Amino acid sequence: HMLAALTGEKRSFAPAAYVCDVFDSYSARYEESLVGNLQYNVPEKLRLLVDETSGQTSFTQVLDLGCGTGLCGSRFRSIACTMHGVDLSANMLAIAREKNIYDLIFEADIVSYLMSSDAKVYDLILAADVLTYVGDLNTLFTLVNRAARAEAFFYFSVEKLFTDSEGMILRKSGRFAHSASYVSSIAKKTNWRIVAAEEVNLRKERDDWIRGTLFAMTKKQAT
């Protein structure tokens, strides 16, 4: 995957084995590095965006995709009656379990998990710093929609691609970036309506900020 990133090879997603290896090896220092050194605060920003745009103070069933150690889930536990977490990394999930944030935790690839059930059960779905490992968003958005109740919300972050010429690219970092127009086009195809889009600093990288966009979407009513 990193060879593809460095040579400019076209890819539509990061392989599950790559993502799992990265985060299993990173788990012990993950929070200290990401929050302490890289000044990452996307979960707090997503929570503020939910409070400002959803019109709701609580949710019946929340799904945290790519939940990791529970950084995002911990910000939403107080407004979730039930919360599920999904992640590939066993080591990251071991840390999340110790925090007792989630009612259920699933060790799985997020696409595989979403494909495993046809139940429309979630009214809030979160993906903080997860779509950076998913290039082509069409399948993911379709499956998230299938798992969502009527008028459910989907909040997520992407690394910002400043040109619309390609829609999404695999950067030399091994992470994907997406343009706003690309996200908008996929959302329209997969029955989502964008409620808000906010450009933010995601985290530091070599003393520079990685710019990103937070999106708030709601599931369209069936016609």
Coordinates of N, CA and C in Angstrom, one line a residue:
H1 N 0.8 -1.2 0.0 CA 0.0 0.0 0.0 C 0.9 1.3 0.0
M2 N 1.9 1.3 0.8 CA 2.8 2.5 0.9 C 3.6 2.6 -0.4
L3 N 3.9 1.5 -1.0 CA 4.6 1.6 -2.3 C 3.7 2.2 -3.4
A4 N 2.4 1.8 -3.3 CA 1.4 2.4 -4.2 C 1.3 3.9 -4.0
A5 N 1.3 4.3 -2.7 CA 1.2 5.7 -2.4 C 2.4 6.5 -2.9
L6 N 3.5 5.9 -2.7 CA 4.8 6.7 -3.1 C 5.0 6.7 -4.6
T7 N 4.5 5.7 -5.3 CA 4.7 5.7 -6.8 C 3.5 6.2 -7.6
G8 N 2.4 6.6 -6.9 CA 1.3 7.2 -7.5 C 0.3 6.2 -8.1
E9 N 0.4 4.9 -7.7 CA -0.5 3.9 -8.2 C -1.9 4.2 -7.7
K10 N -2.9 4.0 -8.6 CA -4.3 4.2 -8.3 C -4.8 3.1 -7.3
R11 N -5.4 3.5 -6.3 CA -6.0 2.6 -5.3 C -7.4 3.1 -4.9
S12 N -8.3 2.2 -4.5 CA -9.6 2.7 -4.1 C -9.8 2.5 -2.6
F13 N -8.9 1.8 -1.9 CA -9.0 1.6 -0.5 C -7.7 1.1 0.0
A14 N -7.5 1.3 1.3 CA -6.3 0.7 2.0 C -6.6 -0.7 2.4
P15 N -5.7 -1.7 2.1 CA -6.0 -3.1 2.4 C -6.2 -3.3 4.0
A16 N -7.1 -4.2 4.3 CA -7.4 -4.4 5.7 C -6.2 -4.8 6.5
A17 N -5.4 -5.6 5.9 CA -4.2 -6.1 6.6 C -3.2 -5.0 6.9
Y18 N -3.1 -4.0 6.0 CA -2.2 -2.8 6.2 C -2.8 -2.0 7.4
V19 N -4.1 -1.7 7.4 CA -4.7 -0.9 8.4 C -4.5 -1.6 9.8
C20 N -4.8 -2.9 9.8 CA -4.7 -3.6 11.0 C -3.3 -3.6 11.6
D21 N -2.3 -3.8 10.7 CA -0.9 -3.8 11.2 C -0.5 -2.5 11.7
V22 N -0.9 -1.4 11.0 CA -0.5 0.0 11.4 C -1.0 0.2 12.8
F23 N -2.3 -0.1 13.1 CA -2.9 0.3 14.4 C -2.6 -0.7 15.5
D24 N -2.4 -1.9 15.2 CA -2.0 -2.9 16.2 C -0.6 -2.4 16.8
S25 N 0.3 -2.0 15.9 CA 1.6 -1.6 16.3 C 1.7 -0.3 17.0
Y26 N 0.7 0.6 16.7 CA 0.6 2.0 17.1 C -0.2 2.1 18.4
S27 N -0.9 1.1 18.8 CA -2.0 1.2 19.9 C -1.4 1.7 21.2
A28 N -0.3 1.2 21.6 CA 0.2 1.6 23.0 C 0.5 3.0 23.1
R29 N 0.9 3.7 22.0 CA 1.2 5.1 22.1 C 0.3 6.0 21.3
Y30 N -0.8 5.4 20.8 CA -1.7 6.0 19.9 C -2.3 7.3 20.5
E31 N -2.9 7.3 21.7 CA -3.5 8.5 22.2 C -2.5 9.6 22.6
E32 N -1.4 9.2 23.2 CA -0.4 10.2 23.5 C 0.2 10.8 22.3
S33 N 0.4 10.1 21.2 CA 0.9 10.6 20.0 C -0.1 11.5 19.3
L34 N -1.3 11.0 19.1 CA -2.3 11.7 18.3 C -2.8 12.9 19.0
V35 N -3.2 12.8 20.2 CA -3.7 13.9 21.0 C -2.6 14.9 21.5
G36 N -1.6 14.3 22.2 CA -0.6 15.1 22.8 C 0.3 15.7 21.8
N37 N 0.9 15.0 20.9 CA 1.9 15.5 20.0 C 1.3 16.1 18.7
L38 N 0.3 15.5 18.1 CA -0.3 16.0 16.9 C -1.5 16.9 17.0
Q39 N -1.9 17.1 18.2 CA -3.0 18.1 18.6 C -4.3 17.7 17.9
Y40 N -4.6 16.4 17.8 CA -5.8 15.9 17.2 C -7.0 16.1 18.1
N41 N -8.1 16.8 17.6 CA -9.3 16.9 18.4 C -10.5 16.8 17.5
V42 N -10.5 16.0 16.5 CA -11.7 15.8 15.6 C -12.9 15.3 16.4
P43 N -12.7 14.3 17.4 CA -13.9 13.9 18.1 C -14.7 15.1 18.8
E44 N -13.9 16.0 19.4 CA -14.6 17.1 20.0 C -15.3 18.0 19.0
K45 N -14.6 18.2 17.9 CA -15.3 19.0 16.8 C -16.5 18.3 16.2
L46 N -16.5 17.0 16.1 CA -17.6 16.3 15.6 C -18.8 16.4 16.6
R47 N -18.5 16.3 17.9 CA -19.5 16.4 18.9 C -20.2 17.8 18.8
L48 N -19.4 18.8 18.7 CA -19.9 20.2 18.6 C -20.8 20.3 17.4
L49 N -20.3 19.7 16.2 CA -21.1 19.8 15.0 C -22.5 19.1 15.2
V50 N -22.5 17.9 15.8 CA -23.7 17.2 16.1 C -24.6 18.0 17.0
D51 N -24.1 18.6 18.0 CA -24.9 19.5 18.9 C -25.5 20.7 18.1
E52 N -24.8 21.2 17.2 CA -25.2 22.4 16.5 C -26.2 22.1 15.3
T53 N -26.1 20.9 14.7 CA -26.8 20.7 13.5 C -27.9 19.6 13.5
S54 N -27.8 18.7 14.5 CA -28.8 17.6 14.5 C -30.1 17.9 15.0
G55 N -30.2 18.9 15.9 CA -31.5 19.2 16.5 C -31.9 18.2 17.6
Q56 N -31.0 17.3 18.0 CA -31.3 16.3 19.0 C -30.3 16.3 20.1
T57 N -30.8 16.0 21.3 CA -29.9 15.9 22.5 C -29.6 14.5 22.9
S58 N -30.2 13.5 22.3 CA -29.8 12.1 22.5 C -30.2 11.3 21.3
F59 N -29.6 10.1 21.3 CA -29.8 9.1 20.2 C -30.0 7.7 20.8
T60 N -30.9 7.0 20.1 CA -31.2 5.7 20.6 C -30.1 4.7 20.4
Q61 N -29.5 4.6 19.2 CA -28.5 3.7 18.9 C -27.4 4.3 18.0
V62 N -26.2 4.3 18.5 CA -25.1 5.0 17.9 C -24.0 4.0 17.4
L63 N -23.5 4.2 16.3 CA -22.4 3.3 15.7 C -21.2 4.1 15.5
D64 N -20.1 3.7 16.1 CA -18.8 4.4 15.9 C -17.9 3.5 15.0
L65 N -17.8 3.9 13.8 CA -17.0 3.1 12.8 C -15.5 3.5 12.9
G66 N -14.7 2.4 13.0 CA -13.3 2.6 13.2 C -13.0 3.3 14.5
C67 N -13.6 2.7 15.6 CA -13.7 3.3 16.9 C -12.3 3.3 17.6
G68 N -11.4 2.5 17.2 CA -10.1 2.5 17.8 C -10.1 2.4 19.3
T69 N -9.4 3.3 20.0 CA -9.4 3.2 21.5 C -10.6 3.9 22.2
G70 N -11.5 4.4 21.4 CA -12.7 5.0 22.0 C -12.6 6.5 22.1
L71 N -11.7 7.2 21.4 CA -11.5 8.6 21.5 C -12.8 9.3 21.1
C72 N -13.4 8.9 20.0 CA -14.6 9.5 19.5 C -15.8 9.0 20.4
G73 N -15.9 7.8 20.6 CA -17.0 7.2 21.4 C -17.2 7.9 22.8
S74 N -16.0 8.2 23.4 CA -16.1 8.8 24.7 C -16.8 10.2 24.7
R75 N -16.7 10.9 23.6 CA -17.3 12.2 23.5 C -18.8 12.1 23.2
F76 N -19.3 10.9 22.8 CA -20.7 10.7 22.5 C -21.5 9.8 23.5
R77 N -20.8 9.2 24.4 CA -21.4 8.3 25.3 C -22.6 8.9 26.1
S78 N -22.4 10.2 26.4 CA -23.4 10.8 27.3 C -24.7 11.1 26.5
I79 N -24.7 11.0 25.2 CA -26.0 11.3 24.4 C -26.4 10.0 23.7
A80 N -25.8 8.9 24.0 CA -26.2 7.6 23.4 C -26.8 6.7 24.4
C81 N -28.0 6.2 24.0 CA -28.7 5.2 24.9 C -27.9 3.9 24.7
T82 N -27.6 3.5 23.5 CA -26.7 2.3 23.2 C -25.7 2.7 22.2
M83 N -24.5 2.2 22.4 CA -23.4 2.6 21.5 C -22.6 1.3 21.1
H84 N -22.4 1.1 19.8 CA -21.6 0.0 19.3 C -20.3 0.6 18.7
G85 N -19.2 -0.1 18.8 CA -17.9 0.2 18.2 C -17.4 -0.9 17.3
V86 N -16.8 -0.5 16.2 CA -16.3 -1.4 15.2 C -14.9 -1.0 14.8
D87 N -13.9 -2.0 14.9 CA -12.6 -1.7 14.5 C -11.8 -3.0 14.1
L88 N -10.8 -2.8 13.2 CA -10.0 -4.0 12.8 C -9.0 -4.4 13.8
S89 N -8.5 -3.4 14.6 CA -7.3 -3.6 15.4 C -7.7 -4.2 16.8
A90 N -7.3 -5.4 17.0 CA -7.5 -6.1 18.3 C -6.9 -5.3 19.5
N91 N -5.7 -4.8 19.2 CA -4.9 -4.1 20.3 C -5.6 -2.8 20.6
M92 N -6.1 -2.1 19.6 CA -6.9 -0.8 19.9 C -8.1 -1.1 20.6
L93 N -8.8 -2.2 20.2 CA -10.1 -2.5 20.9 C -9.9 -3.0 22.3
A94 N -8.7 -3.6 22.6 CA -8.4 -4.0 24.0 C -8.4 -2.7 24.9
I95 N -7.9 -1.6 24.4 CA -7.8 -0.4 25.2 C -9.3 0.2 25.3
A96 N -10.0 0.1 24.2 CA -11.4 0.6 24.3 C -12.3 -0.2 25.3
R97 N -12.1 -1.5 25.4 CA -12.8 -2.3 26.3 C -12.6 -1.9 27.7
E98 N -11.4 -1.5 28.1 CA -11.0 -1.1 29.4 C -11.8 0.2 29.8
K99 N -12.2 1.0 28.9 CA -12.9 2.2 29.2 C -14.4 2.1 29.4
N100 N -14.9 0.9 29.0 CA -16.4 0.6 29.1 C -17.2 1.7 28.5
I101 N -16.8 2.1 27.3 CA -17.6 3.1 26.5 C -18.7 2.5 25.7
Y102 N -18.5 1.3 25.1 CA -19.4 0.7 24.2 C -20.2 -0.4 24.8
D103 N -21.4 -0.5 24.4 CA -22.3 -1.7 24.9 C -21.9 -2.9 24.2
L104 N -21.5 -2.8 22.9 CA -21.0 -3.9 22.1 C -19.8 -3.5 21.3
I105 N -18.8 -4.3 21.1 CA -17.6 -4.0 20.3 C -17.5 -5.2 19.3
F106 N -17.2 -4.8 18.1 CA -17.0 -5.8 17.0 C -15.6 -5.6 16.4
E107 N -14.9 -6.7 16.4 CA -13.6 -6.7 15.7 C -13.8 -7.1 14.3
A108 N -13.8 -6.1 13.4 CA -14.1 -6.4 12.0 C -13.8 -5.2 11.1
D109 N -13.6 -5.4 9.9 CA -13.5 -4.4 8.9 C -14.9 -3.7 8.8
I110 N -14.9 -2.4 8.7 CA -16.2 -1.6 8.7 C -17.1 -2.0 7.6
V111 N -16.6 -2.3 6.4 CA -17.5 -2.7 5.3 C -18.0 -4.1 5.6
S112 N -17.2 -5.0 6.0 CA -17.7 -6.3 6.4 C -18.8 -6.3 7.4
Y113 N -18.6 -5.4 8.4 CA -19.5 -5.3 9.5 C -20.9 -4.8 9.0
L114 N -20.8 -3.7 8.2 CA -22.0 -3.1 7.6 C -22.7 -4.1 6.7
M115 N -22.0 -5.0 6.0 CA -22.6 -5.9 5.1 C -23.3 -7.1 5.8
S116 N -23.0 -7.3 7.1 CA -23.4 -8.4 7.8 C -24.8 -8.4 8.3
S117 N -25.5 -7.3 8.2 CA -26.9 -7.2 8.6 C -27.6 -6.2 7.8
D118 N -28.9 -6.5 7.5 CA -29.8 -5.6 6.8 C -30.6 -4.7 7.7
A119 N -30.4 -4.9 9.0 CA -31.2 -4.1 10.0 C -30.9 -2.6 9.9
K120 N -32.0 -1.8 9.8 CA -31.8 -0.4 9.9 C -32.0 0.0 11.3
V121 N -30.9 0.0 12.1 CA -31.0 0.2 13.5 C -30.4 1.5 14.1
Y122 N -29.5 2.1 13.4 CA -28.7 3.2 13.9 C -29.4 4.6 13.6
D123 N -29.4 5.5 14.6 CA -29.9 6.8 14.3 C -28.8 7.8 14.3
L124 N -27.6 7.4 14.7 CA -26.4 8.3 14.5 C -25.2 7.4 14.2
I125 N -24.5 7.7 13.1 CA -23.3 6.9 12.7 C -22.1 7.9 12.6
L126 N -21.0 7.5 13.2 CA -19.8 8.3 13.3 C -18.6 7.7 12.6
A127 N -17.8 8.5 12.0 CA -16.5 7.9 11.4 C -15.5 9.0 11.5
A128 N -14.8 9.1 12.6 CA -13.7 10.1 12.8 C -12.4 9.6 12.3
D129 N -11.8 10.3 11.3 CA -10.5 9.9 10.8 C -10.4 8.5 10.3
V130 N -11.5 8.1 9.7 CA -11.7 6.7 9.2 C -11.6 6.7 7.6
L131 N -12.3 7.7 7.0 CA -12.4 7.7 5.6 C -11.1 8.0 4.9
T132 N -10.1 8.4 5.7 CA -8.7 8.5 5.2 C -8.1 7.2 4.7
Y133 N -8.8 6.1 5.1 CA -8.3 4.8 4.6 C -9.3 4.2 3.6
V134 N -10.3 4.9 3.2 CA -11.3 4.5 2.3 C -11.3 5.5 1.1
G135 N -10.8 5.1 0.0 CA -10.8 6.0 -1.2 C -12.1 6.2 -1.8
D136 N -12.6 5.1 -2.4 CA -13.9 5.2 -3.1 C -15.0 5.0 -2.0
L137 N -15.8 6.1 -1.9 CA -16.8 6.1 -0.8 C -18.2 5.6 -1.2
N138 N -18.4 5.2 -2.4 CA -19.7 4.7 -2.9 C -20.2 3.5 -2.1
T139 N -19.4 2.5 -2.0 CA -19.9 1.3 -1.2 C -20.1 1.6 0.2
L140 N -19.2 2.3 0.9 CA -19.4 2.7 2.3 C -20.6 3.5 2.5
F141 N -20.9 4.5 1.7 CA -22.0 5.3 1.9 C -23.3 4.5 1.7
T142 N -23.3 3.6 0.8 CA -24.5 2.8 0.5 C -24.8 1.9 1.7
L143 N -23.7 1.3 2.2 CA -23.9 0.4 3.4 C -24.3 1.1 4.6
V144 N -23.7 2.3 4.9 CA -24.1 3.1 6.0 C -25.6 3.4 5.9
N145 N -26.0 3.8 4.7 CA -27.4 4.1 4.5 C -28.3 3.0 4.8
R146 N -27.9 1.8 4.5 CA -28.7 0.6 4.7 C -28.8 0.3 6.2
A147 N -27.8 0.6 7.0 CA -27.8 0.4 8.4 C -28.5 1.5 9.2
A148 N -28.9 2.5 8.5 CA -29.4 3.7 9.2 C -30.9 3.7 9.2
R149 N -31.5 4.1 10.3 CA -32.9 4.3 10.4 C -33.4 5.5 9.5
A150 N -34.6 5.7 9.3 CA -35.2 6.8 8.5 C -34.7 8.1 9.2
E151 N -34.2 9.1 8.4 CA -33.8 10.4 8.9 C -32.6 10.3 9.9
A152 N -31.9 9.2 9.9 CA -30.7 9.1 10.7 C -29.6 10.1 10.3
F153 N -28.6 10.2 11.1 CA -27.5 11.2 10.8 C -26.2 10.4 10.7
F154 N -25.3 10.9 9.8 CA -24.0 10.4 9.5 C -23.0 11.5 9.6
Y155 N -22.1 11.5 10.5 CA -21.1 12.5 10.7 C -19.7 11.9 10.5
F156 N -18.8 12.6 9.8 CA -17.5 12.0 9.5 C -16.5 13.1 9.1
S157 N -15.2 12.7 9.1 CA -14.2 13.6 8.6 C -13.5 13.1 7.4
V158 N -12.9 13.9 6.6 CA -12.1 13.5 5.5 C -10.9 14.5 5.4
E159 N -9.8 14.0 4.9 CA -8.7 15.0 4.6 C -9.1 15.7 3.3
K160 N -8.9 17.0 3.3 CA -9.4 17.8 2.2 C -8.5 17.8 1.0
L161 N -9.1 17.5 -0.2 CA -8.5 17.6 -1.5 C -8.9 18.9 -2.1
F162 N -7.9 19.8 -2.4 CA -8.3 21.1 -2.8 C -8.6 21.3 -4.2
T163 N -8.4 20.2 -5.0 CA -8.8 20.3 -6.4 C -9.9 19.3 -6.7
D164 N -10.8 19.6 -7.6 CA -11.9 18.7 -7.9 C -11.6 17.8 -9.1
S165 N -10.4 17.9 -9.7 CA -10.1 17.2 -10.9 C -10.1 15.7 -10.8
E166 N -9.7 15.2 -9.6 CA -9.7 13.7 -9.4 C -10.7 13.2 -8.4
G167 N -11.3 14.1 -7.6 CA -12.3 13.6 -6.6 C -11.7 13.1 -5.3
M168 N -10.8 12.1 -5.5 CA -10.1 11.5 -4.4 C -8.7 11.0 -4.8
I169 N -7.7 11.1 -3.9 CA -6.4 10.7 -4.3 C -5.8 10.0 -3.1
L170 N -4.8 9.1 -3.4 CA -4.0 8.4 -2.3 C -2.7 9.2 -2.2
R171 N -2.6 9.8 -1.0 CA -1.4 10.7 -0.8 C -0.2 9.8 -0.4
K172 N 1.0 10.4 -0.4 CA 2.2 9.7 -0.1 C 2.3 9.3 1.4
S173 N 1.4 9.8 2.2 CA 1.3 9.4 3.6 C 0.6 8.1 3.7
G174 N 0.0 7.6 2.6 CA -0.8 6.3 2.7 C -2.2 6.6 3.0
R175 N -2.6 7.8 3.1 CA -4.0 8.2 3.4 C -4.7 8.8 2.2
F176 N -6.0 8.7 2.1 CA -6.8 9.3 1.1 C -7.3 10.7 1.4
A177 N -7.4 11.5 0.4 CA -8.0 12.8 0.5 C -9.1 12.9 -0.4
H178 N -10.2 13.6 0.0 CA -11.4 13.7 -0.9 C -11.8 15.2 -1.0
S179 N -12.3 15.5 -2.2 CA -12.8 16.8 -2.5 C -14.2 16.9 -2.0
A180 N -14.6 18.2 -1.8 CA -16.0 18.4 -1.3 C -17.0 18.0 -2.4
S181 N -16.7 18.3 -3.7 CA -17.6 18.0 -4.7 C -17.8 16.4 -4.9
Y182 N -16.7 15.7 -4.7 CA -16.7 14.2 -4.7 C -17.7 13.7 -3.6
V183 N -17.5 14.2 -2.4 CA -18.3 13.7 -1.3 C -19.8 14.0 -1.6
S184 N -20.0 15.2 -2.1 CA -21.4 15.7 -2.4 C -22.0 14.8 -3.5
S185 N -21.2 14.4 -4.5 CA -21.8 13.6 -5.6 C -22.1 12.2 -5.1
I186 N -21.2 11.6 -4.3 CA -21.5 10.3 -3.8 C -22.6 10.3 -2.8
A187 N -22.7 11.3 -2.0 CA -23.9 11.5 -1.1 C -25.2 11.5 -1.8
K188 N -25.2 12.2 -2.9 CA -26.5 12.3 -3.7 C -26.8 11.0 -4.3
K189 N -25.8 10.2 -4.8 CA -26.1 8.9 -5.4 C -26.6 7.9 -4.3
T190 N -26.2 8.0 -3.1 CA -26.5 7.0 -2.1 C -27.5 7.4 -1.1
N191 N -28.3 8.4 -1.4 CA -29.5 8.8 -0.7 C -29.2 9.5 0.7
W192 N -28.1 10.4 0.6 CA -27.8 11.2 1.8 C -28.0 12.7 1.4
R193 N -28.4 13.5 2.4 CA -28.4 14.9 2.2 C -27.4 15.6 3.1
I194 N -26.5 16.4 2.5 CA -25.5 17.1 3.4 C -26.2 18.3 4.1
V195 N -26.0 18.2 5.4 CA -26.6 19.2 6.3 C -25.6 20.3 6.6
A196 N -24.3 20.0 6.7 CA -23.3 20.9 7.0 C -21.9 20.4 6.5
A197 N -21.0 21.3 6.2 CA -19.6 20.9 5.9 C -18.7 22.0 6.4
E198 N -17.8 21.6 7.3 CA -16.9 22.6 8.0 C -15.5 22.2 7.8
E199 N -14.7 23.2 7.2 CA -13.3 23.0 7.1 C -12.6 23.2 8.4
V200 N -11.7 22.3 8.8 CA -11.0 22.3 10.1 C -9.5 21.9 9.9
N201 N -8.8 22.1 11.0 CA -7.5 21.5 11.1 C -7.7 20.1 11.8
L202 N -7.2 19.1 11.1 CA -7.3 17.7 11.6 C -6.3 17.3 12.7
R203 N -5.0 17.6 12.3 CA -3.9 17.2 13.2 C -2.6 17.8 12.6
K204 N -1.6 17.8 13.4 CA -0.3 18.3 12.9 C 0.5 17.1 12.2
E205 N 1.2 17.5 11.2 CA 2.1 16.6 10.5 C 3.4 17.3 10.1
R206 N 4.5 17.0 10.7 CA 5.8 17.7 10.4 C 5.6 19.2 10.6
D207 N 5.0 19.6 11.7 CA 4.8 21.0 12.1 C 3.8 21.8 11.3
D208 N 3.2 21.1 10.3 CA 2.1 21.8 9.5 C 0.8 21.1 9.8
W209 N -0.3 21.9 9.6 CA -1.6 21.3 9.9 C -2.1 20.6 8.6
I210 N -2.7 19.4 8.8 CA -3.4 18.7 7.8 C -4.9 19.2 7.8
R211 N -5.3 19.8 6.7 CA -6.6 20.4 6.6 C -7.6 19.3 6.2
G212 N -8.8 19.4 6.8 CA -9.9 18.4 6.5 C -11.2 19.1 6.5
T213 N -12.2 18.3 6.3 CA -13.6 18.7 6.3 C -14.4 17.8 7.1
L214 N -15.2 18.3 8.0 CA -16.2 17.6 8.7 C -17.6 17.7 8.0
F215 N -18.2 16.5 7.8 CA -19.5 16.5 7.1 C -20.6 16.0 8.1
A216 N -21.7 16.7 8.0 CA -22.9 16.2 8.6 C -24.0 15.9 7.6
M217 N -24.5 14.7 7.6 CA -25.4 14.2 6.6 C -26.6 13.6 7.2
T218 N -27.7 13.6 6.6 CA -28.9 12.9 7.1 C -29.5 12.1 6.0
K219 N -30.1 11.0 6.4 CA -30.7 10.0 5.4 C -31.9 10.6 4.8
K220 N -32.0 10.6 3.5 CA -33.2 11.2 2.9 C -34.4 10.3 3.1
Q221 N -35.6 10.9 3.2 CA -36.8 10.1 3.3 C -37.1 9.4 2.0
A222 N -37.6 8.1 2.1 CA -38.0 7.4 1.0 C -39.2 8.0 0.3
T223 N -39.1 8.0 -1.1 CA -40.2 8.6 -1.8 C -41.0 7.5 -2.5

